[in-house]
Amino acid sequence: MLRKAYNSALRSSKPDRFDASLLASARAARSAYFKAIKKAKRAHWSSFLASATPQTVWTAKRFAVRRPPPRFPDLPGASTPPELNNALLDHFFPGEPAGFTDTILLPFRECLPLPPDEISRALARSSPSSAPGPDAIPNSVWKRVHRVAPHLIHDLLAPLVTYGSHPLTLKRADGIVLDKPGKPSYDSPSSFRVIVLLQTFSKILERIMNSRLSGVARATGLLNPHQCGSLAGLSASDAVTTLTHEVKTLQMAWRKVSTLFLDIKGGFANVNPSTLCGMLRAKGVNPYLVSLTRSFLSGRSCRLLYQGSPKVFAPVSVGAAQGSPVSPLLFVIYVSRLYSEIPQGLTLSYVDDFGLTASSASYRGNIQILQRQYARLKARGARLGVSF
């Protein structure tokens, strides 16, 4: 009733905004409405506490305390901030960082020009609410910059495309260290997780890379027809529909059907820059795109942010950086070599999830087929540095 009275008074005051009596009436109705809400909340909270039981008292505690503050990493053998930082870096980013050896850059003559509308499309796909990285500049700022001065972002990005270079200043990231809830102890790095935030300006270039490389990958056969996810027009629904269709088709032929589901360990972190660039060159991808890819994957650095962190950048090995618009595509291209044909079966994937489907006259026969196929897949993965 109070809300209806408030809305009615508000509507009455809108036609004549200079009528003091109508405005005062609307303010009074609004005040009465929100005061009643606060009073009802206090009364309900008092009633809830008065009737609390040994079971509901913990619910009351959770409401009162809300989310606990983030836990401070306390690892054995790490007594100083640098030691703790290095221990977390070694856990989250294992392996040797890929070096960055560009000294003298030369322009690529066959490089495609960078039209302003391509930048506009890349910015249109950028979420204004996405958290920025070390540059602390949200996507909404770059969108406004492009509206006010369309030439500015073009003049900054065009040379990077022409020279096939992703500069070191754009390859810095912030790693937010968060504790995993419900762990029995927090004296191990595995009790924490890291969320990596990349620089928003770098993502504009990476979206342009993704758009160009996606078309080239389809045209040159860098992708397998049964790869789904991270590709325009091929979603999880397509993967499910394809698998369901294949299973039902084989079952109609009175065959037994079995599927082995696998997940790639580490995912994007397994991408080797040299191997991936070799795959691109072998398919005749434009050299400037190969150079951009190699530069993007090499020389990356990250600073971990947590209570008491030294906040220093350190070189890290990340493979294809998580959160980048181009990383999913690079990963899908990288694992396309894992595919093999299964007689009267199917190899299907959704990004880093693989499914091997086999059919025969019996389930025992399927098990034997899947064991052989998995052995082949495991051997191919070992050559790429990928395990399941």
C-alpha positions as CSV (number, residue, x, y, z in Angstrom):
1,M,0.0,0.0,0.0
2,L,2.8,2.4,0.8
3,R,4.5,1.6,-2.5
4,K,1.3,2.3,-4.4
5,A,1.0,5.6,-2.6
6,Y,4.6,6.5,-3.4
7,N,4.2,5.6,-7.1
8,S,0.9,7.6,-7.3
9,A,2.5,10.7,-5.7
10,L,5.5,10.4,-8.0
11,R,3.3,10.2,-11.1
12,S,1.3,13.2,-9.9
13,S,4.5,15.3,-9.4
14,K,6.0,14.6,-12.9
15,P,3.7,16.8,-15.1
16,D,4.5,19.9,-13.0
17,R,8.0,19.7,-11.6
18,F,7.8,23.2,-10.2
19,D,4.8,22.6,-7.9
20,A,6.3,22.6,-4.4
21,S,3.4,20.9,-2.7
22,L,3.3,18.0,-5.2
23,L,7.1,17.5,-4.8
24,A,6.9,17.6,-1.0
25,S,4.1,15.0,-1.1
26,A,6.2,12.7,-3.3
27,R,9.2,13.0,-1.0
28,A,7.0,12.3,2.1
29,A,5.5,9.2,0.4
30,R,9.0,8.0,-0.5
31,S,10.3,8.6,3.0
32,A,7.4,6.7,4.5
33,Y,7.8,3.8,2.1
34,F,11.5,3.2,2.8
35,K,11.2,3.8,6.5
36,A,8.6,1.1,6.7
37,I,10.9,-1.3,4.8
38,K,13.7,-0.6,7.3
39,K,11.3,-1.0,10.3
40,A,10.0,-4.3,8.9
41,K,13.5,-5.6,8.4
42,R,14.5,-4.8,11.9
43,A,11.4,-6.4,13.3
44,H,11.8,-9.6,11.2
45,W,15.5,-9.8,12.2
46,S,14.7,-9.5,15.9
47,S,11.9,-12.1,15.6
48,F,14.3,-14.5,13.8
49,L,17.0,-14.1,16.5
50,A,14.4,-14.5,19.3
51,S,13.2,-17.8,17.8
52,A,16.6,-19.1,16.8
53,T,17.3,-22.9,17.3
54,P,20.7,-24.7,17.6
55,Q,20.4,-25.3,13.8
56,T,19.3,-21.8,12.6
57,V,21.8,-19.9,14.8
58,W,24.5,-20.7,12.2
59,T,22.3,-19.2,9.5
60,A,22.0,-16.1,11.7
61,K,25.8,-16.0,12.1
62,R,26.3,-16.2,8.3
63,F,23.9,-13.3,7.8
64,A,25.6,-11.2,10.4
65,V,29.2,-11.9,9.5
66,R,28.7,-12.1,5.8
67,R,31.6,-13.4,3.7
68,P,34.8,-14.0,5.7
69,P,37.8,-11.9,4.8
70,P,40.3,-13.4,2.4
71,R,42.9,-15.7,3.9
72,F,46.5,-14.8,3.9
73,P,48.7,-17.5,2.3
74,D,50.9,-19.1,4.9
75,L,53.2,-21.7,3.3
76,P,55.9,-23.8,5.0
77,G,59.4,-22.7,4.1
78,A,58.3,-19.3,2.8
79,S,59.1,-16.8,5.7
80,T,59.5,-13.6,3.6
81,P,57.2,-11.9,1.1
82,P,59.5,-12.6,-1.9
83,E,59.7,-16.3,-0.9
84,L,55.9,-16.6,-0.6
85,N,55.4,-14.8,-3.9
86,N,57.9,-17.1,-5.7
87,A,56.2,-20.2,-4.2
88,L,52.8,-19.1,-5.5
89,L,54.3,-18.2,-8.9
90,D,55.9,-21.7,-9.2
91,H,52.6,-23.4,-8.3
92,F,50.3,-21.3,-10.6
93,F,52.7,-20.9,-13.5
94,P,55.1,-23.9,-13.6
95,G,57.7,-24.3,-16.4
96,E,60.2,-22.0,-18.0
97,P,58.9,-18.8,-19.4
98,A,59.0,-18.4,-23.1
99,G,61.7,-15.8,-24.0
100,F,61.2,-12.7,-26.0
101,T,64.0,-12.2,-28.6
102,D,62.7,-9.5,-30.9
103,T,65.5,-6.9,-31.3
104,I,65.1,-5.5,-34.8
105,L,61.6,-5.4,-36.2
106,L,60.9,-5.3,-39.9
107,P,57.5,-4.5,-41.5
108,F,55.6,-7.3,-43.3
109,R,54.8,-6.2,-46.9
110,E,52.0,-8.6,-47.2
111,C,50.3,-7.4,-44.0
112,L,46.6,-6.6,-44.4
113,P,45.6,-3.0,-43.6
114,L,43.7,-2.2,-40.4
115,P,40.5,-0.4,-41.2
116,P,38.7,1.6,-38.5
117,D,35.5,-0.5,-38.7
118,E,37.5,-3.6,-37.7
119,I,38.5,-1.8,-34.5
120,S,34.9,-0.7,-34.0
121,R,33.8,-4.4,-34.2
122,A,36.5,-5.5,-31.7
123,L,35.4,-2.8,-29.3
124,A,31.7,-3.7,-29.7
125,R,32.5,-7.2,-28.5
126,S,34.2,-5.8,-25.4
127,S,32.2,-5.9,-22.2
128,P,32.2,-2.6,-20.4
129,S,32.0,-4.4,-17.0
130,S,35.1,-6.5,-17.6
131,A,37.7,-6.0,-14.9
132,P,40.9,-4.3,-16.2
133,G,44.4,-5.5,-15.6
134,P,47.5,-3.4,-14.7
135,D,46.5,-0.5,-16.9
136,A,43.4,0.0,-14.7
137,I,41.5,1.3,-17.8
138,P,38.0,-0.2,-18.4
139,N,36.7,-1.0,-21.9
140,S,34.2,1.8,-21.6
141,V,37.1,4.3,-21.7
142,W,38.5,2.9,-25.0
143,K,35.0,2.9,-26.5
144,R,34.6,6.6,-25.7
145,V,38.1,7.3,-26.9
146,H,37.2,5.6,-30.3
147,R,34.0,7.7,-30.6
148,V,35.8,11.0,-29.9
149,A,39.0,10.3,-31.8
150,P,38.7,7.3,-34.1
151,H,42.2,7.7,-35.4
152,L,43.9,7.4,-32.0
153,I,43.5,3.6,-31.4
154,H,44.2,2.9,-35.1
155,D,47.5,4.9,-35.0
156,L,48.6,2.9,-31.9
157,L,47.6,-0.6,-33.2
158,A,48.4,-0.4,-36.9
159,P,52.2,-0.5,-36.4
160,L,51.9,-3.5,-34.1
161,V,50.0,-5.4,-36.9
162,T,52.4,-4.2,-39.6
163,Y,55.5,-5.3,-37.7
164,G,53.8,-8.5,-36.2
165,S,54.7,-7.5,-32.7
166,H,52.9,-7.7,-29.3
167,P,55.0,-5.4,-27.1
168,L,56.1,-6.4,-23.6
169,T,54.1,-3.5,-22.1
170,L,50.9,-5.1,-23.2
171,K,51.8,-8.6,-21.9
172,R,51.6,-7.7,-18.2
173,A,48.8,-9.2,-16.1
174,D,47.5,-9.0,-12.5
175,G,46.9,-12.4,-10.7
176,I,44.3,-12.0,-8.0
177,V,45.0,-14.8,-5.4
178,L,41.8,-16.0,-3.8
179,D,41.3,-18.7,-1.1
180,K,39.1,-21.7,-2.0
181,P,36.3,-22.0,0.6
182,G,35.9,-25.0,2.8
183,K,39.6,-26.2,2.8
184,P,40.8,-27.9,6.0
185,S,44.0,-25.9,5.9
186,Y,45.5,-23.1,4.0
187,D,49.2,-24.0,4.2
188,S,49.4,-25.2,0.6
189,P,49.2,-23.2,-2.7
190,S,46.5,-25.7,-3.9
191,S,44.2,-24.2,-1.3
192,F,44.2,-21.0,-3.4
193,R,43.3,-20.1,-6.9
194,V,44.3,-17.2,-9.2
195,I,42.2,-15.0,-11.5
196,V,44.3,-13.4,-14.2
197,L,43.3,-9.9,-15.4
198,L,44.8,-8.8,-18.7
199,Q,45.2,-5.2,-20.0
200,T,42.1,-4.0,-21.8
201,F,44.0,-2.2,-24.6
202,S,45.8,-5.5,-25.4
203,K,42.5,-7.3,-25.8
204,I,41.5,-5.0,-28.7
205,L,44.5,-6.2,-30.6
206,E,43.8,-9.8,-29.6
207,R,40.2,-9.6,-30.8
208,I,41.5,-8.4,-34.2
209,M,44.0,-11.3,-34.2
210,N,41.2,-13.8,-33.3
211,S,38.9,-12.5,-36.1
212,R,41.6,-12.7,-38.8
213,L,43.1,-16.0,-37.7
214,S,39.7,-17.7,-37.3
215,G,38.9,-17.2,-41.0
216,V,42.3,-18.4,-42.1
217,A,42.2,-21.4,-39.8
218,R,38.9,-22.6,-41.4
219,A,40.2,-21.9,-45.0
220,T,43.6,-23.7,-44.5
221,G,42.4,-26.8,-42.6
222,L,44.0,-25.9,-39.3
223,L,40.8,-27.0,-37.6
224,N,39.1,-30.4,-37.5
225,P,35.4,-30.5,-38.6
226,H,34.5,-32.2,-35.3
227,Q,36.0,-29.4,-33.1
228,C,33.4,-27.3,-31.2
229,G,33.7,-24.4,-28.9
230,S,35.7,-21.1,-29.2
231,L,34.6,-21.1,-32.9
232,A,31.9,-18.9,-34.3
233,G,28.7,-21.0,-35.0
234,L,29.9,-24.1,-33.2
235,S,28.7,-24.2,-29.6
236,A,28.1,-26.8,-26.9
237,S,24.7,-27.5,-28.5
238,D,26.3,-28.5,-31.7
239,A,28.6,-30.9,-29.9
240,V,25.7,-32.5,-28.0
241,T,23.6,-32.8,-31.1
242,T,26.4,-34.3,-33.1
243,L,27.2,-36.9,-30.5
244,T,23.5,-37.8,-30.0
245,H,23.0,-38.2,-33.7
246,E,26.0,-40.4,-34.1
247,V,25.0,-42.6,-31.2
248,K,21.4,-43.1,-32.4
249,T,22.5,-43.8,-35.9
250,L,24.9,-46.5,-34.8
251,Q,22.2,-48.0,-32.4
252,M,19.8,-48.2,-35.3
253,A,22.3,-50.5,-37.0
254,W,21.9,-52.8,-33.9
255,R,25.4,-52.0,-32.6
256,K,26.5,-51.3,-29.0
257,V,27.8,-47.8,-28.5
258,S,30.2,-46.5,-25.9
259,T,31.9,-43.1,-25.3
260,L,35.0,-42.3,-23.3
261,F,35.1,-38.7,-22.1
262,L,38.5,-37.1,-21.5
263,D,39.7,-33.7,-20.2
264,I,43.1,-32.2,-21.1
265,K,45.1,-31.4,-18.0
266,G,46.2,-27.7,-17.7
267,G,44.3,-26.7,-20.9
268,F,45.7,-23.4,-22.3
269,A,48.9,-23.6,-20.3
270,N,50.1,-26.5,-22.5
271,V,50.4,-24.4,-25.7
272,N,54.0,-24.4,-26.9
273,P,54.7,-21.2,-29.0
274,S,57.3,-22.9,-31.3
275,T,55.1,-25.9,-32.1
276,L,52.0,-23.7,-32.7
277,C,53.8,-21.3,-35.0
278,G,55.3,-24.3,-36.9
279,M,51.7,-25.5,-37.5
280,L,50.7,-22.1,-38.8
281,R,53.7,-21.8,-41.1
282,A,53.1,-25.3,-42.5
283,K,49.6,-24.3,-43.5
284,G,50.8,-21.1,-45.3
285,V,49.4,-18.6,-42.8
286,N,50.4,-15.0,-43.5
287,P,53.8,-14.4,-41.8
288,Y,52.6,-11.3,-40.0
289,L,49.9,-13.4,-38.2
290,V,52.5,-16.0,-37.3
291,S,54.8,-13.3,-35.9
292,L,51.9,-11.8,-33.9
293,T,51.1,-15.2,-32.5
294,R,54.6,-16.0,-31.5
295,S,55.0,-12.5,-29.9
296,F,51.7,-12.8,-28.1
297,L,52.7,-16.2,-26.5
298,S,56.2,-15.1,-25.5
299,G,57.7,-12.8,-22.8
300,R,54.6,-12.6,-20.6
301,S,54.8,-11.4,-17.0
302,C,52.4,-11.3,-14.0
303,R,52.2,-9.8,-10.6
304,L,50.3,-11.6,-7.8
305,L,48.0,-9.5,-5.7
306,Y,47.0,-10.7,-2.2
307,Q,47.3,-9.3,1.3
308,G,51.0,-8.5,1.9
309,S,52.2,-9.3,-1.7
310,P,55.3,-7.4,-3.0
311,K,53.4,-6.5,-6.2
312,V,56.3,-7.1,-8.5
313,F,56.1,-8.4,-12.1
314,A,57.8,-11.7,-12.7
315,P,58.2,-13.6,-16.0
316,V,55.8,-16.5,-16.2
317,S,55.0,-19.5,-18.4
318,V,51.3,-19.3,-19.2
319,G,51.0,-20.9,-22.7
320,A,48.0,-19.1,-24.1
321,A,46.9,-16.6,-21.5
322,Q,43.6,-17.3,-19.8
323,G,41.1,-14.6,-20.4
324,S,42.5,-13.5,-23.7
325,P,40.0,-13.3,-26.7
326,V,42.5,-15.1,-29.0
327,S,43.7,-17.9,-26.5
328,P,40.7,-20.3,-27.0
329,L,41.2,-20.2,-30.8
330,L,45.0,-20.8,-30.5
331,F,44.4,-23.7,-28.1
332,V,41.8,-25.3,-30.5
333,I,44.3,-25.1,-33.4
334,Y,47.0,-26.5,-31.2
335,V,45.1,-29.6,-30.2
336,S,43.7,-30.3,-33.7
337,R,46.6,-32.7,-34.2
338,L,45.1,-35.0,-31.6
339,Y,42.3,-36.1,-33.9
340,S,42.1,-39.6,-35.5
341,E,39.4,-41.4,-37.4
342,I,37.6,-44.2,-35.5
343,P,36.0,-46.8,-37.8
344,Q,32.3,-46.8,-37.1
345,G,32.8,-44.2,-34.4
346,L,33.6,-40.6,-33.7
347,T,36.2,-38.3,-32.2
348,L,34.5,-35.1,-30.9
349,S,35.7,-32.2,-28.8
350,Y,34.5,-29.1,-27.1
351,V,37.6,-26.9,-26.4
352,D,39.6,-29.1,-24.0
353,D,37.0,-31.8,-23.5
354,F,37.4,-34.8,-25.8
355,G,34.9,-37.7,-26.4
356,L,35.9,-40.9,-28.2
357,T,32.9,-42.9,-29.4
358,A,33.2,-46.5,-30.5
359,S,30.7,-49.1,-31.7
360,S,30.8,-52.9,-32.1
361,A,28.7,-56.0,-31.5
362,S,29.4,-55.9,-27.7
363,Y,30.5,-53.5,-25.0
364,R,33.6,-55.6,-24.4
365,G,34.6,-55.0,-28.0
366,N,34.0,-51.2,-27.4
367,I,36.3,-51.3,-24.4
368,Q,39.1,-52.8,-26.5
369,I,38.6,-50.3,-29.3
370,L,38.6,-47.4,-26.9
371,Q,41.7,-48.6,-25.1
372,R,43.6,-48.7,-28.5
373,Q,42.3,-45.3,-29.5
374,Y,43.2,-43.8,-26.1
375,A,46.7,-45.2,-26.4
376,R,47.1,-43.5,-29.8
377,L,45.6,-40.2,-28.5
378,K,47.9,-40.3,-25.4
379,A,51.0,-40.8,-27.7
380,R,49.9,-37.8,-29.9
381,G,49.4,-35.7,-26.8
382,A,52.8,-36.6,-25.4
383,R,54.4,-35.1,-28.6
384,L,52.4,-31.9,-28.0
385,G,53.1,-31.8,-24.3
386,V,49.5,-32.6,-23.5
387,S,48.1,-35.2,-21.0
388,F,44.6,-36.3,-20.0
